[in-house]
PDB file of N, CA and C in Angstrom:
ATOM      1  N   MET B   1     -11.101  -4.190  12.792  1.00 68.00           N
ATOM      2  CA  MET B   1     -10.032  -2.882  13.406  1.00 68.00           C
ATOM      3  C   MET B   1      -9.901  -2.164  12.484  1.00 68.00           C
ATOM      4  N   PRO B   2     -10.111  -0.704  12.547  1.00 84.00           N
ATOM      5  CA  PRO B   2      -9.416   0.031  10.731  1.00 84.00           C
ATOM      6  C   PRO B   2      -7.524  -0.175  11.001  1.00 84.00           C
ATOM      7  N   MET B   3      -7.364   0.211   9.598  1.00 89.00           N
ATOM      8  CA  MET B   3      -5.961   0.586   9.802  1.00 89.00           C
ATOM      9  C   MET B   3      -5.281   1.917   9.680  1.00 89.00           C
ATOM     10  N   PRO B   4      -4.401   2.543  10.581  1.00 91.00           N
ATOM     11  CA  PRO B   4      -4.258   3.932  10.274  1.00 91.00           C
ATOM     12  C   PRO B   4      -3.394   4.193   9.542  1.00 91.00           C
ATOM     13  N   ALA B   5      -3.121   5.139   8.956  1.00 93.00           N
ATOM     14  CA  ALA B   5      -2.037   5.763   7.645  1.00 93.00           C
ATOM     15  C   ALA B   5      -0.725   5.216   8.031  1.00 93.00           C
ATOM     16  N   GLU B   6      -0.247   5.427   9.381  1.00 95.00           N
ATOM     17  CA  GLU B   6       0.734   5.403   9.610  1.00 95.00           C
ATOM     18  C   GLU B   6       1.232   3.595  10.063  1.00 95.00           C
ATOM     19  N   GLN B   7       0.323   2.868  10.040  1.00 95.00           N
ATOM     20  CA  GLN B   7       0.606   1.435  10.159  1.00 95.00           C
ATOM     21  C   GLN B   7       0.722   0.859   8.515  1.00 95.00           C
ATOM     22  N   ILE B   8      -0.189   1.428   7.973  1.00 96.00           N
ATOM     23  CA  ILE B   8       0.040   1.045   6.172  1.00 96.00           C
ATOM     24  C   ILE B   8       1.412   1.497   5.507  1.00 96.00           C
ATOM     25  N   GLU B   9       1.668   2.624   5.884  1.00 97.00           N
ATOM     26  CA  GLU B   9       3.193   3.334   5.514  1.00 97.00           C
ATOM     27  C   GLU B   9       4.337   2.548   6.056  1.00 97.00           C
ATOM     28  N   ARG B  10       4.058   1.965   7.585  1.00 97.00           N
ATOM     29  CA  ARG B  10       5.477   1.345   8.062  1.00 97.00           C
ATOM     30  C   ARG B  10       5.242  -0.369   7.507  1.00 97.00           C
ATOM     31  N   MET B  11       3.969  -0.727   7.095  1.00 96.00           N
ATOM     32  CA  MET B  11       4.129  -2.384   6.306  1.00 96.00           C
ATOM     33  C   MET B  11       4.857  -2.141   4.717  1.00 96.00           C
ATOM     34  N   ILE B  12       4.262  -1.319   4.196  1.00 97.00           N
ATOM     35  CA  ILE B  12       4.795  -1.152   3.321  1.00 97.00           C
ATOM     36  C   ILE B  12       6.108  -0.968   2.882  1.00 97.00           C
ATOM     37  N   LYS B  13       7.112  -0.049   3.903  1.00 98.00           N
ATOM     38  CA  LYS B  13       8.236   0.235   4.133  1.00 98.00           C
ATOM     39  C   LYS B  13       8.922  -1.038   4.402  1.00 98.00           C
ATOM     40  N   THR B  14       8.321  -1.759   5.127  1.00 97.00           N
ATOM     41  CA  THR B  14       9.181  -3.048   5.761  1.00 97.00           C
ATOM     42  C   THR B  14       9.193  -3.803   4.452  1.00 97.00           C
ATOM     43  N   ALA B  15       8.227  -3.934   3.630  1.00 96.00           N
ATOM     44  CA  ALA B  15       8.576  -4.867   2.224  1.00 96.00           C
ATOM     45  C   ALA B  15       9.273  -4.316   1.095  1.00 96.00           C
ATOM     46  N   LEU B  16       9.000  -2.855   1.161  1.00 98.00           N
ATOM     47  CA  LEU B  16       9.835  -2.303   0.266  1.00 98.00           C
ATOM     48  C   LEU B  16      10.683  -0.891   0.808  1.00 98.00           C
ATOM     49  N   PRO B  17      11.933  -0.948   1.285  1.00 98.00           N
ATOM     50  CA  PRO B  17      12.397   0.079   2.020  1.00 98.00           C
ATOM     51  C   PRO B  17      12.403   1.389   1.387  1.00 98.00           C
ATOM     52  N   ASP B  18      12.961   1.128   0.100  1.00 98.00           N
ATOM     53  CA  ASP B  18      13.019   2.352  -0.598  1.00 98.00           C
ATOM     54  C   ASP B  18      11.891   3.365  -0.861  1.00 98.00           C
ATOM     55  N   ALA B  19      10.635   2.702  -0.862  1.00 98.00           N
ATOM     56  CA  ALA B  19       9.264   3.265  -1.337  1.00 98.00           C
ATOM     57  C   ALA B  19       9.019   4.666  -0.832  1.00 98.00           C
ATOM     58  N   THR B  20       8.555   5.179  -1.813  1.00 98.00           N
ATOM     59  CA  THR B  20       7.834   6.680  -1.379  1.00 98.00           C
ATOM     60  C   THR B  20       6.164   6.203  -1.683  1.00 98.00           C
ATOM     61  N   ILE B  21       5.282   6.695  -0.198  1.00 98.00           N
ATOM     62  CA  ILE B  21       4.385   5.972  -0.165  1.00 98.00           C
ATOM     63  C   ILE B  21       3.536   7.493  -0.284  1.00 98.00           C
ATOM     64  N   GLU B  22       2.374   8.157  -0.887  1.00 97.00           N
ATOM     65  CA  GLU B  22       1.459   9.022  -0.775  1.00 97.00           C
ATOM     66  C   GLU B  22      -0.122   7.969  -0.256  1.00 97.00           C
ATOM     67  N   LEU B  23      -0.380   8.541   0.557  1.00 96.00           N
ATOM     68  CA  LEU B  23      -1.547   7.716   1.312  1.00 96.00           C
ATOM     69  C   LEU B  23      -2.691   9.181   1.130  1.00 96.00           C
ATOM     70  N   THR B  24      -4.230   8.507   0.577  1.00 95.00           N
ATOM     71  CA  THR B  24      -5.404   9.400   0.349  1.00 95.00           C
ATOM     72  C   THR B  24      -6.529   8.693   1.170  1.00 95.00           C
ATOM     73  N   ALA B  25      -7.063   9.179   2.224  1.00 93.00           N
ATOM     74  CA  ALA B  25      -8.578   8.696   2.763  1.00 93.00           C
ATOM     75  C   ALA B  25      -9.599   8.649   1.950  1.00 93.00           C
ATOM     76  N   LEU B  26      -9.964   7.525   1.360  1.00 91.00           N
ATOM     77  CA  LEU B  26     -11.311   7.612   0.656  1.00 91.00           C
ATOM     78  C   LEU B  26     -12.404   7.717   1.174  1.00 91.00           C
ATOM     79  N   ALA B  27     -12.307   7.837   2.545  1.00 87.00           N
ATOM     80  CA  ALA B  27     -13.863   7.807   3.561  1.00 87.00           C
ATOM     81  C   ALA B  27     -13.145   8.268   4.936  1.00 87.00           C
ATOM     82  N   ASP B  28     -13.814   8.739   5.747  1.00 84.00           N
ATOM     83  CA  ASP B  28     -13.307   9.091   7.300  1.00 84.00           C
ATOM     84  C   ASP B  28     -13.262   7.781   7.811  1.00 84.00           C
ATOM     85  N   ASP B  29     -12.810   6.833   7.575  1.00 86.00           N
ATOM     86  CA  ASP B  29     -12.792   5.424   8.338  1.00 86.00           C
ATOM     87  C   ASP B  29     -11.514   4.785   8.211  1.00 86.00           C
ATOM     88  N   ASN B  30     -10.329   4.981   8.407  1.00 83.00           N
ATOM     89  CA  ASN B  30      -9.310   4.305   8.245  1.00 83.00           C
ATOM     90  C   ASN B  30      -9.412   3.066   7.736  1.00 83.00           C
ATOM     91  N   ASP B  31     -10.504   2.455   7.015  1.00 84.00           N
ATOM     92  CA  ASP B  31     -10.859   1.271   6.340  1.00 84.00           C
ATOM     93  C   ASP B  31     -10.534   1.628   4.942  1.00 84.00           C
ATOM     94  N   HIS B  32     -10.408   2.712   3.960  1.00 87.00           N
ATOM     95  CA  HIS B  32     -10.580   2.789   2.943  1.00 87.00           C
ATOM     96  C   HIS B  32      -9.693   3.896   2.183  1.00 87.00           C
ATOM     97  N   TRP B  33      -8.443   3.362   1.586  1.00 93.00           N
ATOM     98  CA  TRP B  33      -7.412   4.082   1.301  1.00 93.00           C
ATOM     99  C   TRP B  33      -6.870   4.165  -0.098  1.00 93.00           C
ATOM    100  N   ALA B  34      -6.389   5.091  -0.533  1.00 96.00           N
ATOM    101  CA  ALA B  34      -5.892   4.747  -1.742  1.00 96.00           C
ATOM    102  C   ALA B  34      -4.459   5.403  -1.848  1.00 96.00           C
ATOM    103  N   ALA B  35      -3.421   4.421  -2.477  1.00 97.00           N
ATOM    104  CA  ALA B  35      -2.056   4.592  -2.071  1.00 97.00           C
ATOM    105  C   ALA B  35      -1.024   4.486  -3.402  1.00 97.00           C
ATOM    106  N   THR B  36      -0.040   5.455  -3.433  1.00 98.00           N
ATOM    107  CA  THR B  36       0.617   5.534  -4.716  1.00 98.00           C
ATOM    108  C   THR B  36       2.060   5.376  -4.125  1.00 98.00           C
ATOM    109  N   VAL B  37       2.333   4.375  -4.379  1.00 98.00           N
ATOM    110  CA  VAL B  37       3.943   4.039  -3.832  1.00 98.00           C
ATOM    111  C   VAL B  37       4.914   3.712  -5.347  1.00 98.00           C
ATOM    112  N   THR B  38       6.076   4.364  -4.865  1.00 98.00           N
ATOM    113  CA  THR B  38       6.932   4.357  -5.840  1.00 98.00           C
ATOM    114  C   THR B  38       8.107   3.724  -5.238  1.00 98.00           C
ATOM    115  N   SER B  39       8.527   2.780  -6.108  1.00 98.00           N
ATOM    116  CA  SER B  39      10.062   2.068  -5.769  1.00 98.00           C
ATOM    117  C   SER B  39      10.640   1.661  -6.982  1.00 98.00           C
ATOM    118  N   ALA B  40      12.213   1.401  -6.697  1.00 98.00           N
ATOM    119  CA  ALA B  40      12.806   0.845  -7.773  1.00 98.00           C
ATOM    120  C   ALA B  40      12.599  -0.462  -7.759  1.00 98.00           C
ATOM    121  N   ALA B  41      12.290  -1.450  -6.959  1.00 97.00           N
ATOM    122  CA  ALA B  41      11.909  -2.898  -6.711  1.00 97.00           C
ATOM    123  C   ALA B  41      10.797  -2.919  -7.801  1.00 97.00           C
ATOM    124  N   PHE B  42       9.735  -2.151  -8.294  1.00 98.00           N
ATOM    125  CA  PHE B  42       9.132  -2.076  -9.222  1.00 98.00           C
ATOM    126  C   PHE B  42       9.367  -2.472 -10.640  1.00 98.00           C
ATOM    127  N   THR B  43      10.816  -1.720 -10.824  1.00 98.00           N
ATOM    128  CA  THR B  43      11.563  -2.040 -12.302  1.00 98.00           C
ATOM    129  C   THR B  43      11.240  -3.284 -12.924  1.00 98.00           C
ATOM    130  N   GLY B  44      10.940  -3.016 -14.463  1.00 97.00           N
ATOM    131  CA  GLY B  44      10.855  -4.304 -15.391  1.00 97.00           C
ATOM    132  C   GLY B  44       9.791  -5.376 -14.817  1.00 97.00           C
ATOM    133  N   LEU B  45       8.747  -5.072 -13.803  1.00 97.00           N
ATOM    134  CA  LEU B  45       7.620  -5.492 -13.269  1.00 97.00           C
ATOM    135  C   LEU B  45       6.719  -5.173 -13.834  1.00 97.00           C
ATOM    136  N   SER B  46       5.413  -6.142 -14.163  1.00 98.00           N
ATOM    137  CA  SER B  46       4.562  -5.904 -14.718  1.00 98.00           C
ATOM    138  C   SER B  46       3.263  -5.378 -13.566  1.00 98.00           C
ATOM    139  N   ARG B  47       2.552  -4.458 -13.661  1.00 97.00           N
ATOM    140  CA  ARG B  47       1.665  -3.661 -12.876  1.00 97.00           C
ATOM    141  C   ARG B  47       0.954  -4.763 -12.284  1.00 97.00           C
ATOM    142  N   VAL B  48       0.904  -5.897 -12.296  1.00 97.00           N
ATOM    143  CA  VAL B  48       0.052  -6.919 -11.616  1.00 97.00           C
ATOM    144  C   VAL B  48       1.245  -7.362 -10.604  1.00 97.00           C
ATOM    145  N   LYS B  49       2.426  -7.575 -11.268  1.00 98.00           N
ATOM    146  CA  LYS B  49       3.332  -8.275 -10.069  1.00 98.00           C
ATOM    147  C   LYS B  49       3.777  -6.984  -9.200  1.00 98.00           C
ATOM    148  N   GLN B  50       3.710  -5.591  -9.841  1.00 98.00           N
ATOM    149  CA  GLN B  50       3.857  -4.570  -8.840  1.00 98.00           C
ATOM    150  C   GLN B  50       2.945  -4.406  -7.642  1.00 98.00           C
ATOM    151  N   HIS B  51       1.644  -4.856  -8.107  1.00 97.00           N
ATOM    152  CA  HIS B  51       0.548  -4.359  -7.055  1.00 97.00           C
ATOM    153  C   HIS B  51       0.657  -5.818  -5.967  1.00 97.00           C
ATOM    154  N   GLN B  52       1.132  -6.878  -6.393  1.00 97.00           N
ATOM    155  CA  GLN B  52       1.189  -8.076  -5.685  1.00 97.00           C
ATOM    156  C   GLN B  52       2.269  -7.944  -4.738  1.00 97.00           C
ATOM    157  N   LEU B  53       3.474  -7.261  -4.852  1.00 97.00           N
ATOM    158  CA  LEU B  53       4.464  -6.801  -3.791  1.00 97.00           C
ATOM    159  C   LEU B  53       4.107  -5.744  -2.866  1.00 97.00           C
ATOM    160  N   VAL B  54       2.921  -5.103  -3.465  1.00 97.00           N
ATOM    161  CA  VAL B  54       2.498  -3.983  -1.971  1.00 97.00           C
ATOM    162  C   VAL B  54       1.448  -4.835  -1.480  1.00 97.00           C
ATOM    163  N   ASN B  55       0.647  -5.815  -1.867  1.00 95.00           N
ATOM    164  CA  ASN B  55      -0.423  -6.524  -1.263  1.00 95.00           C
ATOM    165  C   ASN B  55       0.160  -7.646  -0.284  1.00 95.00           C
ATOM    166  N   ALA B  56       1.603  -8.141  -0.714  1.00 95.00           N
ATOM    167  CA  ALA B  56       1.804  -8.836   0.174  1.00 95.00           C
ATOM    168  C   ALA B  56       2.567  -8.668   1.200  1.00 95.00           C
ATOM    169  N   ALA B  57       2.899  -7.124   1.190  1.00 95.00           N
ATOM    170  CA  ALA B  57       2.809  -6.607   2.840  1.00 95.00           C
ATOM    171  C   ALA B  57       2.335  -6.632   3.889  1.00 95.00           C
ATOM    172  N   PHE B  58       0.926  -6.929   3.089  1.00 93.00           N
ATOM    173  CA  PHE B  58      -0.346  -7.002   4.424  1.00 93.00           C
ATOM    174  C   PHE B  58      -0.595  -8.113   5.168  1.00 93.00           C
ATOM    175  N   GLY B  59      -0.176  -9.129   4.160  1.00 90.00           N
ATOM    176  CA  GLY B  59      -0.673 -10.337   4.424  1.00 90.00           C
ATOM    177  C   GLY B  59      -1.992 -10.679   4.626  1.00 90.00           C
ATOM    178  N   ASP B  60      -2.581 -11.319   5.547  1.00 89.00           N
ATOM    179  CA  ASP B  60      -3.871 -11.638   5.832  1.00 89.00           C
ATOM    180  C   ASP B  60      -4.525 -10.334   6.121  1.00 89.00           C
ATOM    181  N   LYS B  61      -4.031  -9.108   6.313  1.00 89.00           N
ATOM    182  CA  LYS B  61      -4.908  -8.067   6.841  1.00 89.00           C
ATOM    183  C   LYS B  61      -5.467  -7.431   5.965  1.00 89.00           C
ATOM    184  N   LEU B  62      -4.844  -7.653   4.763  1.00 85.00           N
ATOM    185  CA  LEU B  62      -5.737  -7.214   3.713  1.00 85.00           C
ATOM    186  C   LEU B  62      -7.176  -7.890   3.079  1.00 85.00           C
ATOM    187  N   GLY B  63      -7.930  -6.959   3.119  1.00 81.00           N
ATOM    188  CA  GLY B  63      -9.590  -7.328   3.085  1.00 81.00           C
ATOM    189  C   GLY B  63      -9.999  -7.560   4.316  1.00 81.00           C
ATOM    190  N   GLY B  64      -9.219  -7.491   5.442  1.00 82.00           N
ATOM    191  CA  GLY B  64     -10.174  -7.331   6.700  1.00 82.00           C
ATOM    192  C   GLY B  64      -9.928  -6.406   7.787  1.00 82.00           C
ATOM    193  N   GLU B  65      -8.888  -6.311   8.322  1.00 81.00           N
ATOM    194  CA  GLU B  65      -8.175  -5.031   9.002  1.00 81.00           C
ATOM    195  C   GLU B  65      -8.185  -3.931   8.545  1.00 81.00           C
ATOM    196  N   LEU B  66      -7.269  -3.985   6.749  1.00 82.00           N
ATOM    197  CA  LEU B  66      -7.564  -2.948   6.089  1.00 82.00           C
ATOM    198  C   LEU B  66      -8.452  -3.313   4.717  1.00 82.00           C
ATOM    199  N   HIS B  67      -9.596  -3.245   4.880  1.00 81.00           N
ATOM    200  CA  HIS B  67     -10.773  -3.436   4.247  1.00 81.00           C
ATOM    201  C   HIS B  67     -10.678  -3.227   2.219  1.00 81.00           C
ATOM    202  N   ALA B  68     -10.116  -1.566   2.326  1.00 86.00           N
ATOM    203  CA  ALA B  68      -9.940  -1.328   1.190  1.00 86.00           C
ATOM    204  C   ALA B  68      -8.524  -0.585   0.382  1.00 86.00           C
ATOM    205  N   LEU B  69      -7.985  -0.928  -0.615  1.00 92.00           N
ATOM    206  CA  LEU B  69      -6.361  -0.239  -0.773  1.00 92.00           C
ATOM    207  C   LEU B  69      -6.455   0.034  -2.008  1.00 92.00           C
ATOM    208  N   ALA B  70      -6.987   1.259  -2.761  1.00 95.00           N
ATOM    209  CA  ALA B  70      -6.670   1.196  -4.209  1.00 95.00           C
ATOM    210  C   ALA B  70      -5.186   1.578  -4.266  1.00 95.00           C
ATOM    211  N   LEU B  71      -4.343   0.799  -5.385  1.00 97.00           N
ATOM    212  CA  LEU B  71      -2.944   1.262  -5.560  1.00 97.00           C
ATOM    213  C   LEU B  71      -2.627   1.646  -6.849  1.00 97.00           C
ATOM    214  N   THR B  72      -1.861   2.708  -6.954  1.00 98.00           N
ATOM    215  CA  THR B  72      -1.331   3.045  -8.149  1.00 98.00           C
ATOM    216  C   THR B  72       0.425   2.877  -7.705  1.00 98.00           C
ATOM    217  N   THR B  73       0.816   2.317  -8.668  1.00 98.00           N
ATOM    218  CA  THR B  73       2.656   2.066  -8.727  1.00 98.00           C
ATOM    219  C   THR B  73       3.465   2.878  -9.382  1.00 98.00           C
ATOM    220  N   ARG B  74       4.478   3.069  -9.211  1.00 97.00           N
ATOM    221  CA  ARG B  74       5.391   3.808 -10.076  1.00 97.00           C
ATOM    222  C   ARG B  74       6.795   3.402 -10.095  1.00 97.00           C
ATOM    223  N   THR B  75       7.367   3.394 -10.807  1.00 97.00           N
ATOM    224  CA  THR B  75       9.167   3.350 -10.859  1.00 97.00           C
ATOM    225  C   THR B  75       9.441   4.747 -10.636  1.00 97.00           C
ATOM    226  N   PRO B  76      10.582   5.135 -10.038  1.00 95.00           N
ATOM    227  CA  PRO B  76      11.237   6.411 -10.014  1.00 95.00           C
ATOM    228  C   PRO B  76      12.053   7.000 -11.028  1.00 95.00           C
TER     229      PRO B  76
END
C-alpha cells in the first residue's frame, strides 16, 4: 500500500517536531518520493546520521509501504 504525502510529513514531524519538509513525488504512485528535511536536530551530525534520524521515523515501513525516499537534509 503506497504512502501519501500527508502521512510522510506526519511521521517525520513526530520524530522531528521542528522539521520543515518539502516533498516531491518522483512518480505518480505515492510510492516514490524525494524529501528535503530541515531541522535543528541535524546540527553537528554527519549526513549519514541525519538521514538515519529521518529514516528511523518510518520504522519498518521504509522499503515496504514507502518504497523509496530520496533524502536531502539541512540545518536551519
